[in-house]
Amino acid sequence: MVANSGSKGPKLNEPMDVEPSTSKSNIGIDNRPWIERYRPLYFSDIVGNDEIIKRLKEFADVGNVPNIIMAGPPGVGKTTTILCLARQLLGAAMKDAVLELNASSDRGIDVVRNKIKMFAQQKVTLAPGRHKIIILDEADSMTEGAQQALRRTMELYSGTTRFALACNNSEKIIEAIQSRCAMLRCSKLTDAQVLAKVLEVCEKEQVSHTDDGLEAIVFTAQGDMRQALNNLQSTSNGFGHVNSENVFKVCDEPHPVLVKDMLNQCVAGDIAKAYKIMAHLWKLGYAAEDIISNIFRVCKGHQMDKMLQLDFVQEIGKTHMTIVQGTNSLLQMAGLLARLCDKAKSYRK
Amino acid sequence: MQLSENWAEPYVLDELAVDQRKVGEISSWLSNHRNTCGILLLTGPTGCGKTAAVKCTARSLGFEVREWVTPLDRNFESGADIGFFQNQTEKFEDYLYSCSRYADLFVKSSSTSSLLLVEDYPNIFLLKPEIFHDVLGKYCRTSRAPIVFICSDVADHGLNIERELFPLDVQGSLGITHIVLNPVTRTRMLQALKRMGSYLQSMSSGYKLPAPDILNEICDSANGDVRYAMLSLQMKPQEDVVSLFDFAGKKGLGKKRPNSLKLTREEETVSACGKDDRVSILHAVGRVLYPKWYEGALKPNSSSTKRKRKGDEKHLDATVPDARWVHDPNTIVDAYCSTASSFLLFIQENYLKTFSTIESVAAASQFLSSADVMMTGVGVEASQEMSLNVAVRGVMVNNKVPNRIFNQVRGSRHWELLKTQTELTTLTDSLFPLYPVSHTVLLTDVIPFMSHSCTNSLSNGKFDCS
């Protein structure tokens, strides 16, 4: 294991070299989860957000990148992009010239003032236009005091050091820092992009799969590549075969077909049938929050009248709020269904 | 080394994007306080050129700027303390004392006088402002050089350095001069951008300055933050400029009707959501405010643009059964989930102008208010997506006949208003410490009528702000 982690570069090519062999022997060689094994090393391998990647690539060739903030939902490749940028800019010097801190590292004011400054002051010989890079992953979890301490540091050492921040919610980053960085906003990956990558991995790992299985993987992932690959690996390790039934067993989510059916009953105004499905889901043991977020996901993509859909989304949102506040009983869900039916009926009149 | 040039930081006074009058104030203060003690507090929104203004004026007047940088207090690598330990307060006092008295060894000409600059405050002062006030008092008694403190305004976060460290009574007792810089104006920002553009051109000959439209757009989105404008200019992809030109050439027909050109261009320029944050957030808000539809399964660009040319033969809105969105609300929501609440504020600020009937305004505002409740109620990621979805759909569906007059999308004034509110609250607190009603009642129901009821007992002027 220790030897493995030391030589990441050549090892990544191995799955390709031993492609004809079975997946089991691959696992013997490489113990990392698939999401790590297929983490892109170069810009060309990164899926989605093409505009951002293109622009960063230009910078990586010329050098002199500004400080950047990558903001976006989880699993769209924020950290991967930053690492690729660092790799392309710094090459072999990456080991000495990159400091990576994430939420699990200590990042109070003390660390910002001392560790980051120490690193910024260190002398590393780099080509012109290249700078040391400090990667702050999950920067939105930094305290405000720590961010305040960072803002002047960013400018004082801008001759030698660049910052790359990754965060989910850019509103948690103070304005002073946002003003000092170029904001790159990543959006969720499209289903097609996720599917293409999943297919590629399936081929390399020789996973037996069906079309509806992959569809289920893509649906559960919701544009999150990390989740897609993790779900794929768990399903394939657990059942040996990826079909929709197995995927939903592994991910343990209410089946979207059932939820869709339920929504259709609501549109038709049939509360009894809709409630039957809800009671069935409840009996299966799903938490109210799981069910409601699944209903929302199905509803926003559902083909239905726009006015009615708006009302539905609003009701679902309100119910979600009450559930998060603690009222997560079956009665609330039944109330939601009743309100949806009511809306549908009043709309038809 | 190279970097300050790279960011095209202004070097002489003419290059500053700051208002000339304010620069004059700063420089007259500096020349009045050469080699004597004096404290200047400089505040303003982020990126309005506070530091640059101080550095430029100091340079032009022959001051040597000596900035306080909070030093390392422990050697982290070795884990050991460096011999003796001096706490941050003592270090700061040392800095104030020695820098104001002794000239820098590395400065050649003896005629320069020092100017102290503090932007990075030691953490202990934020925890215990009293210590800071003591230090300042000591400074006033002993020093022989002026000092400038720079604070940026923060409206939307809890930590307000200005209010903590420089309360009004301290400002009064120590004789602190307070200069407030305003956000950079549009014309000045454009000048700065052009300067930056010519600088980038001199760096690499292949660089083309973006079209005036794009520069305007950057100005709008930067909202008075000149540093951010510079960065957006630098991040602006070059190919886009080219493609925009091509497009303008191809659709030459549309130029006959400027309005339709504007609309179609709005559609095309925003090919990808999330290309560059604040520039495209305005576009995305525009998409929400002026929803577009096309019918059935036809290709969007062929059908919708043609129909517009013929002059709206058939009206499309959410009630038409097979109408479809040109821009799916789900993709808009997905792209802006990470700034959900500011996106919502944008919509709230701008939606009213684009509606044409009061019924649709009523319906839309109902959805916006419920979205607002969901957004601020609980801090769960999933609920942010839901509430933003409700808001976006609420506006897009209800705006049946958008008002097609072009309006500039404005930034939200929410935080500004909040800030004024807190200021007024502290003011009323100090004026009416024992008044038995809430601030809201005091501000809305008592103060406006006070001048009528008891004119002579009040000093006027104080209440103009209410």
mmCIF file of N, CA and C in Angstrom, chain B residues 109-149:
data_model
loop_
_atom_site.group_PDB
_atom_site.id
_atom_site.type_symbol
_atom_site.label_atom_id
_atom_site.label_comp_id
_atom_site.label_asym_id
_atom_site.label_seq_id
_atom_site.Cartn_x
_atom_site.Cartn_y
_atom_site.Cartn_z
ATOM 1 N N SER B 109 17.232 58.806 0.598
ATOM 2 C CA SER B 109 17.102 60.240 0.845
ATOM 3 C C SER B 109 16.578 60.464 2.262
ATOM 4 N N SER B 110 17.133 61.447 2.929
ATOM 5 C CA SER B 110 16.753 61.676 4.320
ATOM 6 C C SER B 110 15.508 62.540 4.425
ATOM 7 N N SER B 111 15.082 63.104 3.289
ATOM 8 C CA SER B 111 13.972 64.050 3.360
ATOM 9 C C SER B 111 12.629 63.341 3.506
ATOM 10 N N THR B 112 12.546 62.054 3.186
ATOM 11 C CA THR B 112 11.251 61.384 3.261
ATOM 12 C C THR B 112 10.829 61.214 4.708
ATOM 13 N N SER B 113 9.545 61.344 4.937
ATOM 14 C CA SER B 113 9.028 61.105 6.278
ATOM 15 C C SER B 113 8.165 59.852 6.245
ATOM 16 N N SER B 114 7.994 59.217 7.376
ATOM 17 C CA SER B 114 7.292 57.932 7.365
ATOM 18 C C SER B 114 5.789 58.121 7.471
ATOM 19 N N LEU B 115 5.094 57.154 6.924
ATOM 20 C CA LEU B 115 3.650 57.071 7.081
ATOM 21 C C LEU B 115 3.343 55.631 7.470
ATOM 22 N N LEU B 116 2.625 55.457 8.553
ATOM 23 C CA LEU B 116 2.318 54.112 8.998
ATOM 24 C C LEU B 116 0.979 53.677 8.414
ATOM 25 N N LEU B 117 0.890 52.426 8.036
ATOM 26 C CA LEU B 117 -0.328 51.934 7.401
ATOM 27 C C LEU B 117 -0.721 50.615 8.056
ATOM 28 N N VAL B 118 -1.950 50.535 8.514
ATOM 29 C CA VAL B 118 -2.414 49.289 9.141
ATOM 30 C C VAL B 118 -3.666 48.817 8.426
ATOM 31 N N GLU B 119 -3.611 47.613 7.920
ATOM 32 C CA GLU B 119 -4.780 47.062 7.249
ATOM 33 C C GLU B 119 -5.128 45.703 7.827
ATOM 34 N N ASP B 120 -4.105 45.070 8.367
ATOM 35 C CA ASP B 120 -4.231 43.710 8.857
ATOM 36 C C ASP B 120 -4.170 43.813 10.385
ATOM 37 N N TYR B 121 -5.309 43.670 11.036
ATOM 38 C CA TYR B 121 -5.337 43.945 12.467
ATOM 39 C C TYR B 121 -4.990 42.698 13.257
ATOM 40 N N PRO B 122 -4.117 42.833 14.264
ATOM 41 C CA PRO B 122 -3.832 41.672 15.114
ATOM 42 C C PRO B 122 -5.128 41.172 15.743
ATOM 43 N N ASN B 123 -5.209 39.872 15.842
ATOM 44 C CA ASN B 123 -6.475 39.270 16.233
ATOM 45 C C ASN B 123 -6.920 39.676 17.632
ATOM 46 N N ILE B 124 -5.932 39.915 18.496
ATOM 47 C CA ILE B 124 -6.273 40.230 19.885
ATOM 48 C C ILE B 124 -7.108 41.494 19.970
ATOM 49 N N PHE B 125 -6.873 42.423 19.037
ATOM 50 C CA PHE B 125 -7.619 43.677 19.063
ATOM 51 C C PHE B 125 -9.081 43.465 18.717
ATOM 52 N N LEU B 126 -9.329 42.493 17.854
ATOM 53 C CA LEU B 126 -10.723 42.226 17.496
ATOM 54 C C LEU B 126 -11.459 41.604 18.665
ATOM 55 N N LEU B 127 -10.712 40.816 19.450
ATOM 56 C CA LEU B 127 -11.346 40.200 20.617
ATOM 57 C C LEU B 127 -11.544 41.218 21.725
ATOM 58 N N LYS B 128 -10.500 42.031 21.939
ATOM 59 C CA LYS B 128 -10.581 43.006 23.032
ATOM 60 C C LYS B 128 -10.257 44.398 22.514
ATOM 61 N N PRO B 129 -11.256 45.116 22.021
ATOM 62 C CA PRO B 129 -11.006 46.444 21.449
ATOM 63 C C PRO B 129 -10.417 47.422 22.459
ATOM 64 N N GLU B 130 -10.654 47.207 23.772
ATOM 65 C CA GLU B 130 -10.139 48.162 24.771
ATOM 66 C C GLU B 130 -8.624 48.271 24.674
ATOM 67 N N ILE B 131 -7.977 47.094 24.476
ATOM 68 C CA ILE B 131 -6.519 47.109 24.388
ATOM 69 C C ILE B 131 -6.087 48.018 23.248
ATOM 70 N N PHE B 132 -6.819 47.883 22.128
ATOM 71 C CA PHE B 132 -6.480 48.675 20.955
ATOM 72 C C PHE B 132 -6.618 50.162 21.265
ATOM 73 N N HIS B 133 -7.677 50.507 21.965
ATOM 74 C CA HIS B 133 -7.882 51.919 22.277
ATOM 75 C C HIS B 133 -6.770 52.453 23.175
ATOM 76 N N ASP B 134 -6.319 51.619 24.132
ATOM 77 C CA ASP B 134 -5.181 52.030 24.967
ATOM 78 C C ASP B 134 -3.954 52.293 24.115
ATOM 79 N N VAL B 135 -3.701 51.343 23.196
ATOM 80 C CA VAL B 135 -2.519 51.472 22.348
ATOM 81 C C VAL B 135 -2.599 52.752 21.540
ATOM 82 N N LEU B 136 -3.779 53.039 21.031
ATOM 83 C CA LEU B 136 -3.948 54.246 20.223
ATOM 84 C C LEU B 136 -3.702 55.496 21.059
ATOM 85 N N GLY B 137 -4.217 55.477 22.299
ATOM 86 C CA GLY B 137 -4.012 56.622 23.178
ATOM 87 C C GLY B 137 -2.537 56.861 23.416
ATOM 88 N N LYS B 138 -1.805 55.768 23.671
ATOM 89 C CA LYS B 138 -0.367 55.876 23.893
ATOM 90 C C LYS B 138 0.313 56.439 22.646
ATOM 91 N N TYR B 139 -0.177 55.958 21.497
ATOM 92 C CA TYR B 139 0.416 56.397 20.232
ATOM 93 C C TYR B 139 0.280 57.912 20.081
ATOM 94 N N CYS B 140 -0.927 58.410 20.418
ATOM 95 C CA CYS B 140 -1.176 59.839 20.256
ATOM 96 C C CYS B 140 -0.217 60.664 21.099
ATOM 97 N N ARG B 141 0.173 60.124 22.236
ATOM 98 C CA ARG B 141 1.046 60.901 23.111
ATOM 99 C C ARG B 141 2.497 60.878 22.657
ATOM 100 N N THR B 142 2.918 59.780 22.065
ATOM 101 C CA THR B 142 4.355 59.623 21.843
ATOM 102 C C THR B 142 4.812 59.767 20.396
ATOM 103 N N SER B 143 3.933 59.587 19.429
ATOM 104 C CA SER B 143 4.442 59.361 18.084
ATOM 105 C C SER B 143 4.811 60.644 17.374
ATOM 106 N N ARG B 144 5.560 60.483 16.307
ATOM 107 C CA ARG B 144 5.936 61.641 15.508
ATOM 108 C C ARG B 144 5.654 61.404 14.028
ATOM 109 N N ALA B 145 4.741 60.491 13.747
ATOM 110 C CA ALA B 145 4.422 60.238 12.331
ATOM 111 C C ALA B 145 2.941 59.924 12.220
ATOM 112 N N PRO B 146 2.333 60.303 11.114
ATOM 113 C CA PRO B 146 0.906 60.010 10.932
ATOM 114 C C PRO B 146 0.679 58.527 10.697
ATOM 115 N N ILE B 147 -0.522 58.075 11.000
ATOM 116 C CA ILE B 147 -0.860 56.667 10.766
ATOM 117 C C ILE B 147 -2.207 56.592 10.056
ATOM 118 N N VAL B 148 -2.324 55.665 9.137
ATOM 119 C CA VAL B 148 -3.568 55.471 8.411
ATOM 120 C C VAL B 148 -4.102 54.078 8.709
ATOM 121 N N PHE B 149 -5.347 54.000 9.123
ATOM 122 C CA PHE B 149 -6.001 52.700 9.294
ATOM 123 C C PHE B 149 -6.984 52.508 8.147
#
